[in-house]
C-alpha cells in the first residue's frame, strides 16, 4: 500500500525538519552485522547483509504489519536470547546512530511495530521464558517475549489467570502488551496494566539495563519510572522483563449474548447489570448488527438462531466470573428474569452458554470481529474513547458522512461498524473498504478525530499512537502535554534511535 | 402422515468434554469432586436434531420428551434440555449407581411405552464409558428398525431417510416409523439455550421416577477391577548427528 507509506514519509520528513537537532539516522551495514555475529548465535540474525544473506522473504513478516497496511524496508532483524544480548545490540546502535524498532508479536494495529524506513528490527520472540511465579501472591515474572496465551496456559494449573485477555492472545507478547498498555476484554474487572504491572526490566537507549523488576505491591520510593514505559510503544527503551500481578482463576464463569432492539437500551442495560451483578460482572461488550453479521459470515463462533437475532439492532456479550457457581447462577438468573419479564423490556431475547465449548463459542463471535473485518476487506480502524451515549451517534454520523461523499458503495466503503468495550467507554469504529485509497482516508481524517475531540474523547483508547495517529495526537493532548512528552523522550533518547517517527508528532 | 411424531431424547449427564478426567486415588473410578458436568455432546446433538425436525416441519412433531437416567443432579441437564426447547422431561433417579447399557435400554423401553413415543433419537455413545450399545439394544428390545451414526435425517411422510458416514462415502437407509436413530458428531451443531425458553422451562413439568417405578431392577453384570492411567510418555531427547540417531534407534530396537 504505497499511499499510507507516502503519507508516513511526508510526516517523518516534517518531523526531521522540525527537530534539526536530532541527527539523521544511519543504516545497518555489513560491519554492524559482523559485530553482532561476535556475540549472537547465527540464528539470532536475519539480514540481507550477512555473508550468507537471508532472502528478503524471511524479513517480510517483520517488515509488514498485521493488517498489511504499513510496510518497512529493514535489512536486518535481530532476535536476542537474553537481556545482556539486547543491551549489547542497543549499545552498538546507539554508538552508530542506527534506529531500532522493538517488535513483539507484531499484532499492533497502529503501525508502531514495523519500521518506517530501514531501522533495525529487534524482535523479542526468542526471550520467552517464565522467570518465576509465586502461587501465594500470584506474582509472575516473565521475559518480555512470552506469548500472552502461553502465559495463560502456564498459569492454568496454578489456578491463576492473566489480568488481561485480547483477541490477539495467540501471537501478542507480554512485552508488546505492556508497551501498548493493551486494554482488552478483562479490563473492566482487573483494571489497566498501570495497576497490575508491578515492575519492569528495560534496556535504555544507551544500552544500560534499568532493573525495576520489583515484586512488591507497595513501593512508594520516589518517581515510579516503570509507568513511563507502559504504553510508550518502544520509544523510550526496550522492555525485556515484566513482573505482573495475576488473578486467582474464577471457579465459576457464565456468559450470555443479549439481542437488543435498539442501541439506546445499551446504557440502561449496563447500569442494571452493574447493579444486579456487582462484583461478578467481568465483561460487558457491545457489537452492532453489522459487526455481528460479519463475524457470522466469516465463521467466528456458532451463530444464534435466526429467530433470536430478528429485529436486533445490536448485541451485548455479558460475562460473569466468581467463586461460587450457585451464588453466581442465582444472581445472573435474577437479572435475566428481570430483563425478560419487565414491562418495557430492554432486550428482545438472548442466549446463555451451557458448556465450556459454548462459552468459548459466544466469545468467539465477539473476539472474531477483528479477524472477520480483515477477511472482509481493508479496514480503517479507529479505536476511540467517547461518552457511552455517543457510540451509535458516532458510527451513524461517520456512515452518513461517507455516504454524502459518495463513498458508501461496493467498490469503496462496504461497511461502517461499531463494537467495543462498553464497560470501559471504548468504541472500535471500523470502516471496511475494498482498498486503502487516499480518497477514503481524506474523507475520514480529520473528520473522525474532530468528532472525537468534540466529545472530549481520546483518539486512541487502547491501541496506541504508533505511526498512524502521531498527527492526531493534538486532538486529545494539549500543547503542554505534548511538549513535556517530547522533553521526556529527549532525556531518555537524545539521539532519537528508539522507534523513530512513532508516537510523537 | 397419520401419526404425529412423539420424539424421545435420552440425555446423559457426563463430565464436560473440555475437562481432562482424573482417576481417583483408590483407582476405583474417576474424580468427580468440583468437576464441571454437562450434557453428553452426542445427546445434545440428538436433542438439536429433534428441535430442527420440529422447526423445519410445521405440525410434524407433537412433542419432544427428554429423559435422563442418573443422579438427582441430572436435573440440571434436563433443565438445559427444556431451555433449548424440549417440551417435557423425566428423571429416572438412580442415585450414584452406574447403570449398564442393557439396564438403560430396559428403562428407556418402559419410558417409550409410557410416553407412546414413535421415534427415539439418541447419541451414538456417551463420552464417559464409550459403550455405544444403548440405541442398538433398545432397538432390539422394541423390535424397531434402527439407523445408527446418523449424519443427516429427513422425514418424508411415514418414511425416515437417514444418511450415515461410512468408510469412503455415505450410506443411506430408509425405514418406517417407529424407529431408533443414533447420532454422529457431524449431524449438527447444537444451539445455545435461549432466555425465553429458560423462563418457560421453569413452568414445565419435571417428572421424577425411580427405576422400581418402571418395574426394572438394576442388576450389574460387569465389575470394575481397577482404573489406571495409560503410562505417561517419556520425554524425548535431542541427538547431535545422524549416526547417533541411528545408534539410538538400534538401541531401542526400532530398526
Ligand atoms: C485480533 C486482534 C485483537 C486485538 N485486540 C485488542 C484489544 O482488545 N485491546 C487492545 O488494547 N489491543 C488489541 N489489539 C492490539 C494490541 O495493541 C496488540 O495486539 C498487542 O498489545 C501488541 O502486542 P505485540 O506483542 O503484538 O506488539 P507489537 O505489535 O509487536 O508492537 C506494538 C508496539 O509495542 C512496541 N513493542 C513491542 N514489544 C516491545 C518491547 N518488548 N519493548 C518495547 N516496545 C515494544 C512496538 O515497537 C510497537 O510500537 C488487538 C490486535 C489484534 C490483531
Tab-separated table of C-alpha atoms and ligand atoms in Angstrom, chain A residues 66 102-109 112-113 124 144 166-168 172-173 175-177 179-180 182-184 233-234 237-239 370 421 462-463 499, ligand 1:
chain	number	residue	atom	x	y	z
A	66	UNK	CA	-0.819	-7.466	10.808
A	102	UNK	CA	11.296	-3.122	19.118
A	103	UNK	CA	8.895	-5.790	17.948
A	104	UNK	CA	6.766	-8.250	19.900
A	105	UNK	CA	4.126	-10.376	18.229
A	106	UNK	CA	3.564	-7.715	15.562
A	107	UNK	CA	-0.173	-7.638	16.166
A	108	UNK	CA	-0.285	-3.898	16.860
A	109	UNK	CA	-2.956	-2.044	14.923
A	112	UNK	CA	4.056	1.052	15.683
A	113	UNK	CA	5.892	-2.253	15.478
A	124	UNK	CA	11.791	-10.233	21.389
A	144	UNK	CA	9.028	-9.816	27.523
A	166	UNK	CA	-7.455	-9.999	23.945
A	167	UNK	CA	-8.256	-11.436	20.538
A	168	UNK	CA	-4.579	-11.423	19.533
A	172	UNK	CA	0.930	-10.922	21.027
A	173	UNK	CA	3.641	-10.830	23.682
A	175	UNK	CA	6.230	-7.007	26.379
A	176	UNK	CA	4.099	-5.750	23.482
A	177	UNK	CA	1.040	-5.651	25.711
A	179	UNK	CA	4.370	-1.306	25.604
A	180	UNK	CA	0.935	-0.582	24.128
A	182	UNK	CA	-3.216	-3.032	25.999
A	183	UNK	CA	-6.713	-2.965	27.445
A	184	UNK	CA	-8.713	-5.862	26.118
A	233	UNK	CA	5.286	1.889	22.344
A	234	UNK	CA	9.015	1.264	22.336
A	237	UNK	CA	13.530	1.751	25.697
A	238	UNK	CA	13.138	-1.974	25.214
A	239	UNK	CA	11.127	-3.901	27.748
A	370	UNK	CA	-11.370	-8.107	14.235
A	421	UNK	CA	-15.715	-2.428	25.408
A	462	UNK	CA	-6.118	1.269	23.756
A	463	UNK	CA	-4.261	0.612	20.504
A	499	UNK	CA	11.295	3.605	17.368
C	1	LIG	C1	-7.112	-9.648	16.632
C	1	LIG	C2	-6.573	-8.500	17.454
C	1	LIG	C3	-7.268	-8.098	18.590
C	1	LIG	C4	-6.784	-7.047	19.380
C	1	LIG	N1	-7.495	-6.696	20.471
C	1	LIG	C5	-7.031	-5.726	21.269
C	1	LIG	C6	-7.737	-5.358	22.449
C	1	LIG	O1	-8.816	-5.888	22.758
C	1	LIG	N2	-7.193	-4.407	23.238
C	1	LIG	C7	-6.018	-3.776	22.937
C	1	LIG	O2	-5.569	-2.920	23.697
C	1	LIG	N3	-5.360	-4.077	21.810
C	1	LIG	C8	-5.825	-5.029	20.974
C	1	LIG	N4	-5.118	-5.335	19.828
C	1	LIG	C9	-3.913	-4.534	19.509
C	1	LIG	C10	-2.819	-4.677	20.577
C	1	LIG	O3	-2.111	-3.482	20.732
C	1	LIG	C11	-1.833	-5.769	20.327
C	1	LIG	O4	-2.461	-6.949	19.954
C	1	LIG	C12	-0.832	-6.117	21.460
C	1	LIG	O5	-0.964	-5.457	22.677
C	1	LIG	C13	0.520	-5.803	20.932
C	1	LIG	O6	1.407	-6.796	21.309
C	1	LIG	P1	2.526	-7.321	20.294
C	1	LIG	O7	3.437	-8.194	21.072
C	1	LIG	O8	1.947	-7.905	19.080
C	1	LIG	O9	3.277	-5.956	19.949
C	1	LIG	P2	3.759	-5.403	18.526
C	1	LIG	O10	2.650	-5.247	17.581
C	1	LIG	O11	4.929	-6.186	18.074
C	1	LIG	O12	4.266	-3.945	18.990
C	1	LIG	C14	3.356	-2.968	19.423
C	1	LIG	C15	4.156	-1.719	19.882
C	1	LIG	O13	4.892	-2.021	21.046
C	1	LIG	C16	6.280	-1.908	20.814
C	1	LIG	N5	6.892	-3.055	21.486
C	1	LIG	C17	6.596	-4.372	21.341
C	1	LIG	N6	7.325	-5.131	22.178
C	1	LIG	C18	8.109	-4.267	22.872
C	1	LIG	C19	9.077	-4.423	23.890
C	1	LIG	N7	9.393	-5.639	24.378
C	1	LIG	N8	9.687	-3.324	24.365
C	1	LIG	C20	9.385	-2.096	23.902
C	1	LIG	N9	8.466	-1.875	22.934
C	1	LIG	C21	7.837	-2.962	22.432
C	1	LIG	C22	6.444	-1.899	19.326
C	1	LIG	O14	7.569	-1.164	18.939
C	1	LIG	C23	5.159	-1.245	18.878
C	1	LIG	O15	5.251	0.137	18.956
C	1	LIG	C24	-5.595	-6.368	19.009
C	1	LIG	C25	-4.902	-6.785	17.866
C	1	LIG	C26	-5.373	-7.824	17.083
C	1	LIG	C27	-4.612	-8.224	15.874
